[in-house]
Amino acid sequence: MKESGVDGTILELFRSGDGLVSGAALSRLLGVSRTAVWKHVKALRANGYQIEAVPAKGYRLLSSPEVLTNLDIAAGLATKRIGSSVVCLKETESTNAVAFKMAEEGAREGTVVIADAQTAGKGRLGRIWLSPAGVNLYCSVVLRPPIAPVAACQLTFLSVVAVARAIESCTALKPLIKWPNDILINGKKVAGLLNEMNAETEKVNFVVLGIGVNLNVRMSDLGEGLLRHPATSLLEAGGVKVNRAEFTRTLLRELDRLYDRFLQEGEGPVRAEWLERSAIRGRSVRVSQGNREFSGVVQGVDSFGALLVQLADGTVETVLSGDVSLI
Ligand code: BTN
């Protein structure tokens, strides 16, 4: 049994069948008495799970709590590494900051930190990531890849592709990737990723993949005026509310698959999928790097995640950081 224990396994059983599980089956499958099953059901109810007791038939899960719980996420995850430990917080400054500190203190690879709200969510280039409560996903994942620091930006491919796959699997929407790590729907940003690393000269100690996805937020509630680029949420783009726990589980599973492939085969396959999903391949773009600005045509990305932009004079510029916009 995983760390989610008996309560997690009960949730898993509710999810796997038609929703109704008899007390006898629960007691047999869990290897505990009927009284113990009842106690676990009571504990789950106390944690916000609405569980109906159907006379002579068993129990049925009617709804899960609005706030994400580690039971909700970890139960039935069936991943190799991602989600080895799941910490769900009601509110924190930044899940990246929490995960970074936990990693410094030795947290296992695959540790996931999720918050319902962030009070100082970190975006790229020192910006803030607006993180209201109860509507979106803010999550950070600790990885300990056996790679050199120079290769760490390859991990950006992983989280971006995982988010794109999760969106496709949970909605009817078609996300596109914009270098380096934005996910767009109809040209508007729906997710952002921020990786932070702790490394020595030759070796990465750990990387924290920070993932923020606008799931059910209304742009009017986010204060659109505060945003630098047009933004959207899956709810606004697709018109359907997304189940946050289900989206999170799907995302973590995709990340697990991609990371496994990365460890076995290197960055090639993930980069190939990244390119296929890229919104800017072959397109004319403007690149801003502080005071410097130039434009050209995107040729692809190299194996270190740098954008290759061909300028008018035919030379190819390798872009490691900056803001890129379509012309
Ligand atoms: C961007 O600017 O596009 C990156 C945004 C990254 C936001 C996520 S939300 C979870 C994690 N914790 C943070 O403080 N930031 C990242």
Short mmCIF file of C-alpha atoms and ligand atoms in Angstrom, two decimals:
data_model
loop_
_atom_site.label_atom_id
_atom_site.label_comp_id
_atom_site.label_asym_id
_atom_site.label_seq_id
_atom_site.Cartn_x
_atom_site.Cartn_y
_atom_site.Cartn_z
CA MET A 1 0.00 0.00 0.00
CA LYS A 2 1.32 3.49 -0.84
CA GLU A 3 1.75 6.21 1.73
CA SER A 4 -1.88 7.26 1.29
CA GLY A 5 -2.68 4.10 3.32
CA VAL A 6 -6.10 2.60 3.96
CA ASP A 7 -8.02 5.85 3.37
CA GLY A 8 -6.30 6.28 0.01
CA THR A 9 -7.06 2.71 -0.99
CA ILE A 10 -10.74 3.20 -0.11
CA LEU A 11 -10.87 6.24 -2.42
CA GLU A 12 -9.11 4.24 -5.11
CA LEU A 13 -11.74 1.47 -4.80
CA PHE A 14 -14.58 3.99 -5.03
CA ARG A 15 -13.05 5.40 -8.20
CA SER A 16 -12.32 2.09 -9.88
CA GLY A 17 -15.79 0.49 -9.85
CA ASP A 18 -19.24 1.93 -10.48
CA GLY A 19 -18.82 3.94 -7.31
CA LEU A 20 -20.68 1.58 -4.95
CA VAL A 21 -18.50 -0.72 -2.84
CA SER A 22 -19.88 -3.07 -0.22
CA GLY A 23 -18.59 -2.96 3.35
CA ALA A 24 -17.72 -6.68 3.05
CA ALA A 25 -15.67 -6.09 -0.10
CA LEU A 26 -13.87 -3.16 1.52
CA SER A 27 -13.07 -5.20 4.59
CA ARG A 28 -11.80 -8.13 2.48
CA LEU A 29 -9.75 -6.02 0.07
CA LEU A 30 -8.23 -3.91 2.82
CA GLY A 31 -7.69 -6.79 5.22
CA VAL A 32 -9.40 -4.95 8.10
CA SER A 33 -12.62 -5.52 10.08
CA ARG A 34 -16.01 -4.04 9.09
CA THR A 35 -15.80 -1.81 12.16
CA ALA A 36 -12.42 -0.54 11.00
CA VAL A 37 -13.89 0.16 7.53
CA TRP A 38 -16.62 2.21 9.18
CA LYS A 39 -14.02 4.18 11.16
CA HIS A 40 -12.10 4.98 7.97
CA VAL A 41 -15.28 6.11 6.23
CA LYS A 42 -16.00 8.38 9.20
CA ALA A 43 -12.48 9.80 9.04
CA LEU A 44 -12.83 10.48 5.31
CA ARG A 45 -16.14 12.22 5.92
CA ALA A 46 -14.50 14.37 8.59
CA ASN A 47 -11.98 15.39 5.93
CA GLY A 48 -14.69 16.65 3.60
CA TYR A 49 -15.43 13.54 1.51
CA GLN A 50 -19.17 13.05 1.11
CA ILE A 51 -19.75 9.31 1.39
CA GLU A 52 -23.23 7.85 1.25
CA ALA A 53 -24.02 4.63 3.13
CA VAL A 54 -26.53 2.72 0.98
CA PRO A 55 -28.42 0.21 3.20
CA ALA A 56 -27.55 -3.43 2.43
CA LYS A 57 -25.36 -2.34 -0.50
CA GLY A 58 -22.34 -0.48 0.79
CA TYR A 59 -20.74 2.91 0.40
CA ARG A 60 -20.63 5.39 -2.43
CA LEU A 61 -18.39 8.45 -2.87
CA LEU A 62 -20.58 11.43 -3.74
CA SER A 63 -17.98 14.19 -3.75
CA SER A 64 -14.46 15.09 -2.70
CA PRO A 65 -13.49 18.20 -0.75
CA GLU A 66 -12.91 21.38 -2.76
CA VAL A 67 -9.42 21.76 -1.33
CA LEU A 68 -7.00 19.27 -2.85
CA THR A 69 -5.85 16.64 -0.38
CA ASN A 70 -2.86 14.34 -0.60
CA LEU A 71 -5.27 11.40 -0.46
CA ASP A 72 -7.06 12.72 -3.50
CA ILE A 73 -3.84 13.06 -5.42
CA ALA A 74 -1.80 10.09 -4.24
CA ALA A 75 -4.53 7.43 -4.20
CA GLY A 76 -4.25 5.20 -7.27
CA LEU A 77 -1.58 7.37 -8.85
CA ALA A 78 0.44 4.27 -9.82
CA THR A 79 3.54 6.20 -10.86
CA LYS A 80 7.18 5.11 -10.66
CA ARG A 81 8.66 8.24 -9.16
CA ILE A 82 6.44 11.34 -9.31
CA GLY A 83 4.21 11.53 -6.23
CA SER A 84 6.49 9.39 -4.05
CA SER A 85 5.35 11.86 -1.41
CA VAL A 86 2.54 14.41 -1.84
CA VAL A 87 2.17 17.46 0.40
CA CYS A 88 -1.00 19.55 0.01
CA LEU A 89 -1.07 22.95 1.66
CA LYS A 90 -4.01 25.28 2.10
CA GLU A 91 -1.91 28.38 1.54
CA THR A 92 1.77 29.11 1.16
CA GLU A 93 3.97 31.83 -0.30
CA SER A 94 5.23 29.68 -3.14
CA THR A 95 5.18 25.91 -3.65
CA ASN A 96 8.56 26.23 -5.39
CA ALA A 97 10.03 27.78 -2.24
CA VAL A 98 8.55 25.00 -0.06
CA ALA A 99 9.71 22.23 -2.40
CA PHE A 100 13.18 23.78 -2.68
CA LYS A 101 13.56 23.84 1.10
CA MET A 102 12.28 20.27 1.42
CA ALA A 103 14.74 19.15 -1.27
CA GLU A 104 17.61 20.87 0.57
CA GLU A 105 16.57 18.91 3.63
CA GLY A 106 16.69 15.64 1.65
CA ALA A 107 13.16 15.16 0.27
CA ARG A 108 12.88 12.15 -2.03
CA GLU A 109 12.82 12.42 -5.80
CA GLY A 110 9.23 12.72 -6.94
CA THR A 111 8.08 14.73 -3.90
CA VAL A 112 5.16 16.94 -4.94
CA VAL A 113 4.06 20.11 -3.16
CA ILE A 114 0.63 21.51 -4.00
CA ALA A 115 -1.07 24.59 -2.58
CA ASP A 116 -4.65 25.71 -2.80
CA ALA A 117 -3.44 29.32 -2.88
CA GLN A 118 -0.07 31.10 -3.07
CA THR A 119 0.53 34.48 -1.50
CA ALA A 120 3.77 35.14 -3.41
CA GLY A 121 3.65 32.81 -6.42
CA LYS A 122 6.83 33.18 -8.45
CA GLY A 123 6.76 33.70 -12.20
CA ARG A 124 9.64 33.87 -14.67
CA LEU A 125 12.03 36.81 -14.68
CA GLY A 126 11.08 37.86 -11.14
CA ARG A 127 7.40 38.38 -11.97
CA ILE A 128 4.55 37.32 -9.73
CA TRP A 129 2.18 34.48 -10.55
CA LEU A 130 -1.34 35.34 -9.48
CA SER A 131 -2.55 32.42 -7.38
CA PRO A 132 -6.10 32.77 -6.00
CA ALA A 133 -7.54 30.02 -3.79
CA GLY A 134 -9.70 27.09 -4.85
CA VAL A 135 -9.61 27.44 -8.61
CA ASN A 136 -6.23 26.58 -10.15
CA LEU A 137 -3.27 24.27 -9.82
CA TYR A 138 -0.03 25.41 -8.20
CA CYS A 139 2.40 22.58 -7.86
CA SER A 140 6.12 21.89 -7.57
CA VAL A 141 7.94 18.61 -8.13
CA VAL A 142 11.38 17.64 -6.84
CA LEU A 143 13.60 15.73 -9.30
CA ARG A 144 17.12 14.45 -8.76
CA PRO A 145 18.24 13.69 -12.32
CA PRO A 146 21.77 12.32 -12.87
CA ILE A 147 22.71 15.11 -15.30
CA ALA A 148 25.10 18.06 -15.51
CA PRO A 149 23.77 21.54 -14.66
CA VAL A 150 24.13 22.63 -18.28
CA ALA A 151 21.56 20.00 -19.28
CA ALA A 152 18.99 20.96 -16.65
CA CYS A 153 17.01 23.21 -19.00
CA GLN A 154 16.08 20.05 -20.90
CA LEU A 155 13.74 19.33 -18.02
CA THR A 156 11.61 22.27 -19.13
CA PHE A 157 10.53 20.13 -22.10
CA LEU A 158 9.18 17.56 -19.66
CA SER A 159 6.87 19.77 -17.69
CA VAL A 160 5.61 21.69 -20.72
CA VAL A 161 4.79 18.54 -22.67
CA ALA A 162 3.21 16.94 -19.56
CA VAL A 163 0.92 19.96 -19.07
CA ALA A 164 -0.05 19.96 -22.76
CA ARG A 165 -0.87 16.23 -22.63
CA ALA A 166 -2.91 16.67 -19.43
CA ILE A 167 -4.93 19.50 -20.97
CA GLU A 168 -5.68 17.35 -24.01
CA SER A 169 -6.64 14.42 -21.88
CA CYS A 170 -8.97 16.34 -19.51
CA THR A 171 -10.55 18.77 -22.00
CA ALA A 172 -11.40 19.07 -25.68
CA LEU A 173 -8.92 21.94 -26.03
CA LYS A 174 -5.80 22.05 -28.23
CA PRO A 175 -2.89 23.64 -26.35
CA LEU A 176 0.19 24.98 -28.13
CA ILE A 177 3.63 25.50 -26.61
CA LYS A 178 5.43 28.82 -26.78
CA TRP A 179 9.13 28.87 -25.98
CA PRO A 180 10.47 28.59 -23.43
CA ASN A 181 7.71 27.33 -21.22
CA ASP A 182 4.31 28.85 -21.85
CA ILE A 183 1.21 26.95 -22.84
CA LEU A 184 -1.25 28.82 -24.99
CA ILE A 185 -4.85 28.22 -25.95
CA ASN A 186 -6.14 30.38 -28.78
CA GLY A 187 -3.05 32.54 -28.37
CA LYS A 188 -3.65 33.16 -24.64
CA LYS A 189 -1.46 31.89 -21.83
CA VAL A 190 -3.07 29.18 -19.69
CA ALA A 191 -0.06 27.76 -17.85
CA GLY A 192 3.43 28.78 -16.82
CA LEU A 193 6.44 26.83 -15.64
CA LEU A 194 9.36 27.83 -13.50
CA ASN A 195 12.24 25.46 -12.85
CA GLU A 196 14.71 26.15 -10.07
CA MET A 197 17.91 24.23 -9.51
CA ASN A 198 20.49 23.45 -6.86
CA ALA A 199 23.75 22.23 -8.40
CA GLU A 200 27.50 21.86 -8.07
CA THR A 201 29.86 22.51 -10.98
CA GLU A 202 29.50 19.04 -12.44
CA LYS A 203 26.32 17.69 -10.98
CA VAL A 204 22.71 18.66 -10.35
CA ASN A 205 21.67 18.06 -6.76
CA PHE A 206 18.00 18.64 -7.48
CA VAL A 207 15.62 20.53 -9.71
CA VAL A 208 12.23 21.88 -8.66
CA LEU A 209 9.71 21.93 -11.50
CA GLY A 210 7.14 24.62 -10.71
CA ILE A 211 3.87 24.29 -12.59
CA GLY A 212 0.98 26.75 -12.54
CA VAL A 213 -2.16 26.04 -14.58
CA ASN A 214 -5.20 28.31 -14.77
CA LEU A 215 -7.97 25.75 -14.45
CA ASN A 216 -11.22 27.32 -13.30
CA VAL A 217 -10.34 30.93 -12.62
CA ARG A 218 -12.40 33.66 -14.26
CA MET A 219 -10.13 36.22 -15.87
CA SER A 220 -12.25 39.00 -14.40
CA ASP A 221 -11.39 37.61 -10.92
CA LEU A 222 -7.68 37.43 -11.77
CA GLY A 223 -7.52 41.15 -12.54
CA GLU A 224 -6.68 40.98 -16.24
CA GLY A 225 -5.18 44.45 -16.10
CA LEU A 226 -2.32 43.08 -13.98
CA LEU A 227 -1.28 40.57 -16.62
CA ARG A 228 1.49 41.32 -19.11
CA HIS A 229 0.17 38.95 -21.76
CA PRO A 230 -3.35 37.84 -22.69
CA ALA A 231 -4.29 34.96 -20.42
CA THR A 232 -7.09 32.45 -20.12
CA SER A 233 -8.15 29.43 -18.07
CA LEU A 234 -9.37 26.00 -19.15
CA LEU A 235 -12.85 26.98 -17.92
CA GLU A 236 -12.91 30.18 -19.94
CA ALA A 237 -11.45 28.59 -23.06
CA GLY A 238 -13.53 25.39 -22.96
CA GLY A 239 -16.63 26.47 -21.08
CA VAL A 240 -16.43 23.43 -18.76
CA LYS A 241 -15.23 23.30 -15.16
CA VAL A 242 -12.19 21.07 -14.72
CA ASN A 243 -11.93 18.60 -11.84
CA ARG A 244 -8.76 19.80 -10.12
CA ALA A 245 -7.81 16.49 -8.50
CA GLU A 246 -8.30 14.57 -11.73
CA PHE A 247 -6.28 17.11 -13.71
CA THR A 248 -3.48 16.97 -11.15
CA ARG A 249 -3.35 13.17 -11.18
CA THR A 250 -3.29 13.13 -14.99
CA LEU A 251 -0.50 15.69 -15.04
CA LEU A 252 1.62 13.81 -12.51
CA ARG A 253 1.17 10.55 -14.44
CA GLU A 254 2.23 12.20 -17.71
CA LEU A 255 5.22 13.76 -15.98
CA ASP A 256 6.19 10.37 -14.58
CA ARG A 257 6.05 8.74 -18.04
CA LEU A 258 8.03 11.53 -19.66
CA TYR A 259 10.66 11.58 -16.91
CA ASP A 260 11.08 7.83 -17.15
CA ARG A 261 11.64 8.14 -20.90
CA PHE A 262 14.06 11.03 -20.34
CA LEU A 263 16.11 8.89 -17.96
CA GLN A 264 16.14 5.92 -20.35
CA GLU A 265 16.51 7.61 -23.74
CA GLY A 266 17.70 11.16 -23.08
CA GLU A 267 15.97 14.37 -24.08
CA GLY A 268 15.48 13.51 -27.80
CA PRO A 269 11.95 12.02 -27.77
CA VAL A 270 10.55 14.64 -25.37
CA ARG A 271 12.11 17.45 -27.42
CA ALA A 272 10.60 15.99 -30.58
CA GLU A 273 7.14 16.12 -29.00
CA TRP A 274 7.84 19.63 -27.73
CA LEU A 275 8.65 20.74 -31.29
CA GLU A 276 5.56 19.09 -32.72
CA ARG A 277 3.42 20.98 -30.24
CA SER A 278 5.28 24.25 -30.68
CA ALA A 279 3.30 27.32 -31.67
CA ILE A 280 6.31 29.14 -33.05
CA ARG A 281 8.24 26.71 -35.21
CA GLY A 282 8.79 28.30 -38.63
CA ARG A 283 7.14 31.54 -37.49
CA SER A 284 8.56 35.06 -37.39
CA VAL A 285 9.18 36.25 -33.86
CA ARG A 286 10.52 39.20 -31.96
CA VAL A 287 12.96 38.40 -29.13
CA SER A 288 13.47 40.86 -26.25
CA GLN A 289 16.45 40.38 -23.95
CA GLY A 290 16.58 43.36 -21.61
CA ASN A 291 17.60 46.31 -23.83
CA ARG A 292 18.34 44.13 -26.84
CA GLU A 293 15.63 43.27 -29.32
CA PHE A 294 15.79 41.41 -32.63
CA SER A 295 13.56 39.41 -34.92
CA GLY A 296 13.90 36.33 -37.07
CA VAL A 297 12.37 33.01 -37.98
CA VAL A 298 12.27 30.16 -35.46
CA GLN A 299 14.10 27.07 -36.64
CA GLY A 300 13.69 24.88 -33.58
CA VAL A 301 15.31 24.27 -30.21
CA ASP A 302 18.68 22.71 -29.51
CA SER A 303 19.25 19.85 -27.10
CA PHE A 304 19.79 22.33 -24.25
CA GLY A 305 16.42 23.97 -24.73
CA ALA A 306 17.79 27.09 -26.42
CA LEU A 307 15.67 28.62 -29.18
CA LEU A 308 17.30 28.81 -32.62
CA VAL A 309 16.29 31.94 -34.48
CA GLN A 310 17.48 32.67 -38.01
CA LEU A 311 18.10 36.37 -38.58
CA ALA A 312 17.61 38.23 -41.88
CA ASP A 313 21.33 37.92 -42.72
CA GLY A 314 21.08 34.12 -42.47
CA THR A 315 22.96 33.72 -39.19
CA VAL A 316 21.33 31.63 -36.49
CA GLU A 317 21.05 33.13 -33.02
CA THR A 318 20.92 30.78 -30.02
CA VAL A 319 18.49 32.27 -27.50
CA LEU A 320 18.89 31.06 -23.94
CA SER A 321 16.55 33.51 -22.23
CA GLY A 322 14.20 36.35 -23.02
CA ASP A 323 10.66 37.09 -24.11
CA VAL A 324 9.49 35.88 -27.47
CA SER A 325 6.41 37.17 -29.27
CA LEU A 326 4.93 36.26 -32.62
CA ILE A 327 5.10 38.97 -35.27
C1 BTN B 1 5.74 31.96 -15.60
O1 BTN B 1 6.07 33.11 -15.33
O2 BTN B 1 5.18 31.69 -16.67
C2 BTN B 1 6.00 30.85 -14.63
C3 BTN B 1 4.93 30.69 -13.62
C4 BTN B 1 5.14 29.51 -12.68
C5 BTN B 1 4.10 29.46 -11.60
C6 BTN B 1 4.19 28.23 -10.76
S1 BTN B 1 2.79 28.05 -9.70
C7 BTN B 1 3.58 26.76 -8.84
C8 BTN B 1 5.04 27.13 -8.71
N1 BTN B 1 5.25 27.93 -7.51
C9 BTN B 1 5.63 29.17 -7.81
O3 BTN B 1 5.87 30.06 -6.96
N2 BTN B 1 5.71 29.32 -9.14
C10 BTN B 1 5.40 28.10 -9.85
#
